[in-house]
Amino acid sequence: MIGSEHLAGWAFVTPGVAIIALFGMAPIIWSALMSFQRNNLLSPSTPFTGLANYRQMVHDPIVAQAIQHTLIYTALFVPGTMALGLFLAVAMNRKIRFIAFYRTAAYATMAISTISEAIVFIWLFDPSYGVVNYFFSWIGVPPQQFLNSPSQALYVIVLMTIWGWTGFAVVIYLAALQGIPQPLLEAAAIDGAGPWRTFRRITLPLLSPASLFLAVWLTINAMQLFDEVYLSTQGGPLNATTVLVYYLYNQAFQDFNFGYASAIAYFLFLVIIVVTVIQFRVGRRYTYYRS
């Protein structure tokens, strides 16, 4: 009886396992092999080059720029999204009129496609007729180039993605806030703790699991930034917004250097693994889980 149940179980999961193996594991293994080859997917000749692709990364100035841009973007995007999401979640965690509308509006940014998001921000930050420059003119600030400026374009993309991901952070924090036991907050108020002290001493520690989850999740997404760069700047101007995944895309699908692109992909994969492990180890010290 038990054997037949196991057999039936495997029969049900086998199609899913086969699909994952075919479309998931097979490309991963193939790209790992290509990272040690000179491969353009067009020529039948794929000579084995050992670690040449990885050594090339060390001397590639654009890879160095892409790493720098990726780190700057991650360092701004992750805490910015978490801080804004926490602020809005706290503001919405109360009984006020039209609260359902406000919560829906906050999450609506996650339902908007990246293409629409990019179009809106290109229009807002257009140097000639953008709304942002129009408001700047009211306060005497000269027109800015924004996405056309090597010193400003990356920060506009940071703002774009913070706006797009804040709704996700709001939902996570709002769920965590509603899970905080009210007796703890009431006891703090009875003991004379003010709103700020209650928030700092009780609310924030109890939100630490949600904060750790968001930090890890948003960091992984930040290091894989691609859509917004591709749609708004295509790595420009002057490679000012070229990040690792976009450079990987250029190498693979524009220069047809799939071996080198695979090496970059596995380098990024290793970096994400290391950063995630560090985040979990450090976060474990500051994360409070209620029993």
CSV table of C-alpha atoms in Angstrom, one decimal:
chain,number,residue,atom,x,y,z
A,1,MET,CA,0.0,0.0,0.0
A,2,ILE,CA,2.8,2.4,1.0
A,3,GLY,CA,4.8,1.5,-2.1
A,4,SER,CA,1.8,2.2,-4.4
A,5,GLU,CA,1.3,5.5,-2.8
A,6,HIS,CA,4.9,6.4,-3.3
A,7,LEU,CA,4.7,5.3,-6.9
A,8,ALA,CA,1.5,7.4,-7.4
A,9,GLY,CA,3.2,10.4,-5.9
A,10,TRP,CA,6.2,10.1,-8.2
A,11,ALA,CA,3.9,9.7,-11.1
A,12,PHE,CA,2.3,13.0,-10.3
A,13,VAL,CA,5.5,14.9,-9.8
A,14,THR,CA,7.5,13.4,-12.7
A,15,PRO,CA,6.1,15.8,-15.4
A,16,GLY,CA,7.0,18.8,-13.3
A,17,VAL,CA,10.5,17.4,-12.5
A,18,ALA,CA,11.0,16.7,-16.2
A,19,ILE,CA,10.0,20.3,-17.2
A,20,ILE,CA,12.3,21.8,-14.5
A,21,ALA,CA,15.2,19.6,-15.5
A,22,LEU,CA,14.7,20.4,-19.2
A,23,PHE,CA,14.1,24.2,-19.0
A,24,GLY,CA,15.9,24.9,-15.7
A,25,MET,CA,18.8,22.6,-15.0
A,26,ALA,CA,19.9,21.9,-18.6
A,27,PRO,CA,20.5,25.6,-19.4
A,28,ILE,CA,22.4,26.0,-16.1
A,29,ILE,CA,24.7,23.1,-16.8
A,30,TRP,CA,25.2,24.1,-20.4
A,31,SER,CA,26.1,27.7,-19.5
A,32,ALA,CA,28.6,26.4,-17.0
A,33,LEU,CA,30.3,24.4,-19.8
A,34,MET,CA,30.2,27.4,-22.1
A,35,SER,CA,31.9,29.6,-19.5
A,36,PHE,CA,35.1,27.5,-20.2
A,37,GLN,CA,34.7,27.7,-24.0
A,38,ARG,CA,35.0,30.2,-26.8
A,39,ASN,CA,31.4,29.8,-28.0
A,40,ASN,CA,29.2,32.0,-30.2
A,41,LEU,CA,26.4,29.4,-30.7
A,42,LEU,CA,26.9,29.8,-34.5
A,43,SER,CA,30.1,28.0,-35.2
A,44,PRO,CA,30.4,24.2,-34.6
A,45,SER,CA,33.9,24.9,-33.2
A,46,THR,CA,33.8,25.5,-29.4
A,47,PRO,CA,37.4,25.2,-28.2
A,48,PHE,CA,38.0,24.8,-24.5
A,49,THR,CA,39.7,27.8,-23.1
A,50,GLY,CA,40.0,26.9,-19.4
A,51,LEU,CA,39.8,30.0,-17.2
A,52,ALA,CA,40.5,32.4,-20.0
A,53,ASN,CA,37.0,33.9,-19.9
A,54,TYR,CA,37.3,34.5,-16.1
A,55,ARG,CA,40.8,36.0,-16.5
A,56,GLN,CA,39.4,38.3,-19.1
A,57,MET,CA,36.9,39.7,-16.6
A,58,VAL,CA,39.7,40.8,-14.3
A,59,HIS,CA,41.2,43.0,-17.1
A,60,ASP,CA,37.9,44.2,-18.6
A,61,PRO,CA,37.3,47.9,-17.6
A,62,ILE,CA,33.7,47.7,-18.5
A,63,VAL,CA,33.2,44.8,-16.0
A,64,ALA,CA,34.8,46.9,-13.3
A,65,GLN,CA,32.4,49.8,-14.2
A,66,ALA,CA,29.4,47.4,-14.2
A,67,ILE,CA,30.4,46.1,-10.8
A,68,GLN,CA,30.7,49.6,-9.4
A,69,HIS,CA,27.3,50.7,-10.9
A,70,THR,CA,25.7,47.5,-9.6
A,71,LEU,CA,27.0,48.1,-6.1
A,72,ILE,CA,26.0,51.8,-6.0
A,73,TYR,CA,22.5,50.9,-7.3
A,74,THR,CA,22.1,48.1,-4.7
A,75,ALA,CA,23.4,50.3,-1.8
A,76,LEU,CA,20.8,53.0,-2.7
A,77,PHE,CA,17.8,50.9,-3.9
A,78,VAL,CA,17.6,48.4,-1.0
A,79,PRO,CA,17.6,50.7,2.0
A,80,GLY,CA,15.6,53.3,0.1
A,81,THR,CA,12.8,50.8,-0.8
A,82,MET,CA,12.8,49.4,2.7
A,83,ALA,CA,12.6,52.8,4.4
A,84,LEU,CA,9.9,54.2,2.2
A,85,GLY,CA,7.9,50.9,2.4
A,86,LEU,CA,8.1,50.9,6.2
A,87,PHE,CA,7.0,54.6,6.4
A,88,LEU,CA,4.0,53.9,4.2
A,89,ALA,CA,3.1,50.7,6.0
A,90,VAL,CA,3.1,52.4,9.4
A,91,ALA,CA,1.0,55.2,8.0
A,92,MET,CA,-1.5,52.7,6.6
A,93,ASN,CA,-1.6,50.5,9.7
A,94,ARG,CA,-4.5,52.4,11.2
A,95,LYS,CA,-8.2,52.8,10.9
A,96,ILE,CA,-8.9,55.8,8.7
A,97,ARG,CA,-11.4,56.5,5.9
A,98,PHE,CA,-10.5,55.0,2.5
A,99,ILE,CA,-7.7,52.9,3.9
A,100,ALA,CA,-8.5,50.1,1.5
A,101,PHE,CA,-8.0,52.5,-1.4
A,102,TYR,CA,-4.7,53.7,-0.1
A,103,ARG,CA,-3.4,50.2,0.4
A,104,THR,CA,-4.5,49.3,-3.1
A,105,ALA,CA,-2.8,52.4,-4.5
A,106,ALA,CA,0.4,51.5,-2.7
A,107,TYR,CA,0.5,48.0,-4.1
A,108,ALA,CA,-0.5,49.2,-7.6
A,109,THR,CA,3.1,49.9,-8.5
A,110,MET,CA,3.8,46.2,-8.5
A,111,ALA,CA,1.0,45.6,-11.0
A,112,ILE,CA,2.3,48.1,-13.5
A,113,SER,CA,4.6,46.6,-16.1
A,114,THR,CA,8.2,47.6,-16.3
A,115,ILE,CA,7.7,49.0,-19.8
A,116,SER,CA,4.9,51.4,-18.5
A,117,GLU,CA,7.1,52.3,-15.5
A,118,ALA,CA,10.0,53.2,-17.8
A,119,ILE,CA,7.9,55.2,-20.2
A,120,VAL,CA,6.4,57.3,-17.3
A,121,PHE,CA,9.8,58.1,-15.8
A,122,ILE,CA,11.3,58.9,-19.3
A,123,TRP,CA,8.5,61.4,-19.7
A,124,LEU,CA,8.9,62.8,-16.2
A,125,PHE,CA,12.6,63.3,-16.5
A,126,ASP,CA,12.8,64.3,-20.1
A,127,PRO,CA,15.4,67.2,-20.3
A,128,SER,CA,13.2,69.2,-22.7
A,129,TYR,CA,9.6,68.9,-21.6
A,130,GLY,CA,9.8,66.7,-18.5
A,131,VAL,CA,7.5,67.5,-15.5
A,132,VAL,CA,10.5,67.4,-13.1
A,133,ASN,CA,12.4,70.2,-14.9
A,134,TYR,CA,9.1,72.2,-15.1
A,135,PHE,CA,8.8,72.1,-11.3
A,136,PHE,CA,12.5,72.9,-10.9
A,137,SER,CA,12.0,76.0,-12.9
A,138,TRP,CA,9.5,77.2,-10.2
A,139,ILE,CA,12.3,77.3,-7.6
A,140,GLY,CA,15.0,78.6,-9.9
A,141,VAL,CA,16.9,75.3,-10.5
A,142,PRO,CA,18.3,75.1,-14.1
A,143,PRO,CA,17.1,72.3,-16.3
A,144,GLN,CA,18.8,69.0,-15.7
A,145,GLN,CA,19.8,66.3,-18.2
A,146,PHE,CA,18.8,63.4,-16.0
A,147,LEU,CA,18.8,60.2,-18.1
A,148,ASN,CA,21.1,61.9,-20.6
A,149,SER,CA,23.7,62.8,-18.0
A,150,PRO,CA,26.4,60.3,-17.0
A,151,SER,CA,26.4,61.7,-13.5
A,152,GLN,CA,22.6,61.5,-13.0
A,153,ALA,CA,21.2,58.7,-15.1
A,154,LEU,CA,21.9,55.9,-12.5
A,155,TYR,CA,20.2,57.8,-9.7
A,156,VAL,CA,17.1,58.3,-11.9
A,157,ILE,CA,16.9,54.5,-12.3
A,158,VAL,CA,17.3,54.2,-8.6
A,159,LEU,CA,14.2,56.4,-8.1
A,160,MET,CA,12.3,54.5,-10.8
A,161,THR,CA,12.9,51.1,-9.2
A,162,ILE,CA,12.3,52.4,-5.7
A,163,TRP,CA,8.9,53.6,-6.9
A,164,GLY,CA,8.2,50.3,-8.6
A,165,TRP,CA,9.1,48.1,-5.6
A,166,THR,CA,7.8,50.1,-2.7
A,167,GLY,CA,4.4,48.5,-3.0
A,168,PHE,CA,6.0,45.1,-2.4
A,169,ALA,CA,7.8,46.4,0.7
A,170,VAL,CA,4.5,48.0,2.0
A,171,VAL,CA,2.6,44.7,1.7
A,172,ILE,CA,5.4,42.7,3.6
A,173,TYR,CA,5.7,45.3,6.4
A,174,LEU,CA,2.0,45.8,6.7
A,175,ALA,CA,1.4,42.1,7.2
A,176,ALA,CA,4.2,42.1,9.8
A,177,LEU,CA,2.7,45.1,11.6
A,178,GLN,CA,-0.7,43.5,11.8
A,179,GLY,CA,0.9,40.4,13.4
A,180,ILE,CA,2.4,42.4,16.3
A,181,PRO,CA,0.4,41.5,19.5
A,182,GLN,CA,-1.6,44.5,20.6
A,183,PRO,CA,-1.1,43.7,24.4
A,184,LEU,CA,2.6,44.5,24.0
A,185,LEU,CA,1.8,47.9,22.6
A,186,GLU,CA,-0.8,48.6,25.2
A,187,ALA,CA,1.5,47.5,28.0
A,188,ALA,CA,4.2,49.9,26.7
A,189,ALA,CA,1.6,52.8,26.6
A,190,ILE,CA,0.6,52.0,30.2
A,191,ASP,CA,4.2,52.1,31.3
A,192,GLY,CA,4.5,55.6,29.8
A,193,ALA,CA,6.4,54.9,26.6
A,194,GLY,CA,5.7,57.4,23.9
A,195,PRO,CA,5.0,56.5,20.2
A,196,TRP,CA,8.6,56.8,19.1
A,197,ARG,CA,10.0,54.8,21.9
A,198,THR,CA,7.4,52.1,21.5
A,199,PHE,CA,8.2,51.9,17.8
A,200,ARG,CA,11.9,51.7,18.4
A,201,ARG,CA,11.8,49.3,21.3
A,202,ILE,CA,8.9,47.0,20.3
A,203,THR,CA,7.7,47.5,16.8
A,204,LEU,CA,11.1,47.5,15.0
A,205,PRO,CA,12.5,44.4,16.7
A,206,LEU,CA,9.3,42.5,15.9
A,207,LEU,CA,9.6,43.6,12.3
A,208,SER,CA,13.2,42.3,12.0
A,209,PRO,CA,12.2,39.0,10.3
A,210,ALA,CA,10.3,41.0,7.6
A,211,SER,CA,13.3,43.4,7.3
A,212,LEU,CA,15.7,40.5,6.8
A,213,PHE,CA,13.5,38.9,4.2
A,214,LEU,CA,13.2,42.2,2.3
A,215,ALA,CA,16.9,42.9,2.5
A,216,VAL,CA,17.8,39.6,1.0
A,217,TRP,CA,15.0,39.6,-1.6
A,218,LEU,CA,15.6,43.2,-2.7
A,219,THR,CA,19.4,42.7,-2.9
A,220,ILE,CA,19.0,39.7,-5.1
A,221,ASN,CA,16.7,41.7,-7.4
A,222,ALA,CA,19.0,44.7,-7.4
A,223,MET,CA,22.0,42.7,-8.5
A,224,GLN,CA,20.0,41.4,-11.4
A,225,LEU,CA,18.9,44.8,-12.6
A,226,PHE,CA,18.2,44.7,-16.3
A,227,ASP,CA,14.7,45.7,-17.5
A,228,GLU,CA,14.8,49.4,-16.4
A,229,VAL,CA,18.3,49.9,-17.9
A,230,TYR,CA,17.4,48.3,-21.1
A,231,LEU,CA,14.2,50.3,-21.6
A,232,SER,CA,15.4,53.7,-20.4
A,233,THR,CA,19.2,54.1,-21.1
A,234,GLN,CA,20.5,50.9,-22.7
A,235,GLY,CA,23.6,51.2,-20.5
A,236,GLY,CA,24.3,54.8,-21.5
A,237,PRO,CA,25.2,57.5,-21.5
A,238,LEU,CA,28.9,56.6,-21.8
A,239,ASN,CA,28.3,53.3,-19.9
A,240,ALA,CA,27.1,55.3,-16.9
A,241,THR,CA,24.2,52.8,-16.3
A,242,THR,CA,25.8,49.6,-17.5
A,243,VAL,CA,25.3,47.0,-14.8
A,244,LEU,CA,26.5,43.4,-14.8
A,245,VAL,CA,23.3,41.8,-16.2
A,246,TYR,CA,23.1,44.4,-19.0
A,247,TYR,CA,26.7,43.9,-20.0
A,248,LEU,CA,26.1,40.2,-19.9
A,249,TYR,CA,23.2,40.6,-22.3
A,250,ASN,CA,25.3,42.7,-24.6
A,251,GLN,CA,28.1,40.2,-24.7
A,252,ALA,CA,25.7,37.3,-25.3
A,253,PHE,CA,23.0,38.7,-27.7
A,254,GLN,CA,24.8,41.6,-29.4
A,255,ASP,CA,28.4,40.4,-29.6
A,256,PHE,CA,27.5,36.7,-29.6
A,257,ASN,CA,30.3,36.0,-27.1
A,258,PHE,CA,28.3,33.4,-25.1
A,259,GLY,CA,31.3,31.9,-23.4
A,260,TYR,CA,32.4,35.2,-21.9
A,261,ALA,CA,28.7,36.1,-21.0
A,262,SER,CA,28.4,32.7,-19.2
A,263,ALA,CA,31.5,33.5,-17.2
A,264,ILE,CA,30.0,36.8,-16.1
A,265,ALA,CA,26.7,35.1,-15.2
A,266,TYR,CA,28.5,32.6,-13.0
A,267,PHE,CA,30.6,35.4,-11.4
A,268,LEU,CA,27.3,37.2,-10.6
A,269,PHE,CA,25.8,34.0,-9.3
A,270,LEU,CA,28.7,33.5,-6.9
A,271,VAL,CA,28.5,37.1,-5.7
A,272,ILE,CA,24.8,36.8,-5.0
A,273,ILE,CA,25.4,33.6,-3.0
A,274,VAL,CA,28.2,35.1,-0.9
A,275,VAL,CA,26.2,38.3,-0.2
A,276,THR,CA,23.1,36.3,0.7
A,277,VAL,CA,25.0,34.1,3.1
A,278,ILE,CA,26.6,37.2,4.7
A,279,GLN,CA,23.1,38.8,5.1
A,280,PHE,CA,21.7,35.8,6.8
A,281,ARG,CA,24.7,35.4,9.1
A,282,VAL,CA,24.7,39.1,10.1
A,283,GLY,CA,20.9,39.4,10.1
A,284,ARG,CA,20.6,36.4,12.5
A,285,ARG,CA,22.2,38.5,15.2
A,286,TYR,CA,19.6,41.2,14.9
A,287,THR,CA,16.5,39.2,14.1
A,288,TYR,CA,13.9,38.5,16.8
A,289,TYR,CA,11.5,35.7,16.2
A,290,ARG,CA,8.5,35.5,18.5
A,291,SER,CA,7.8,32.1,20.0
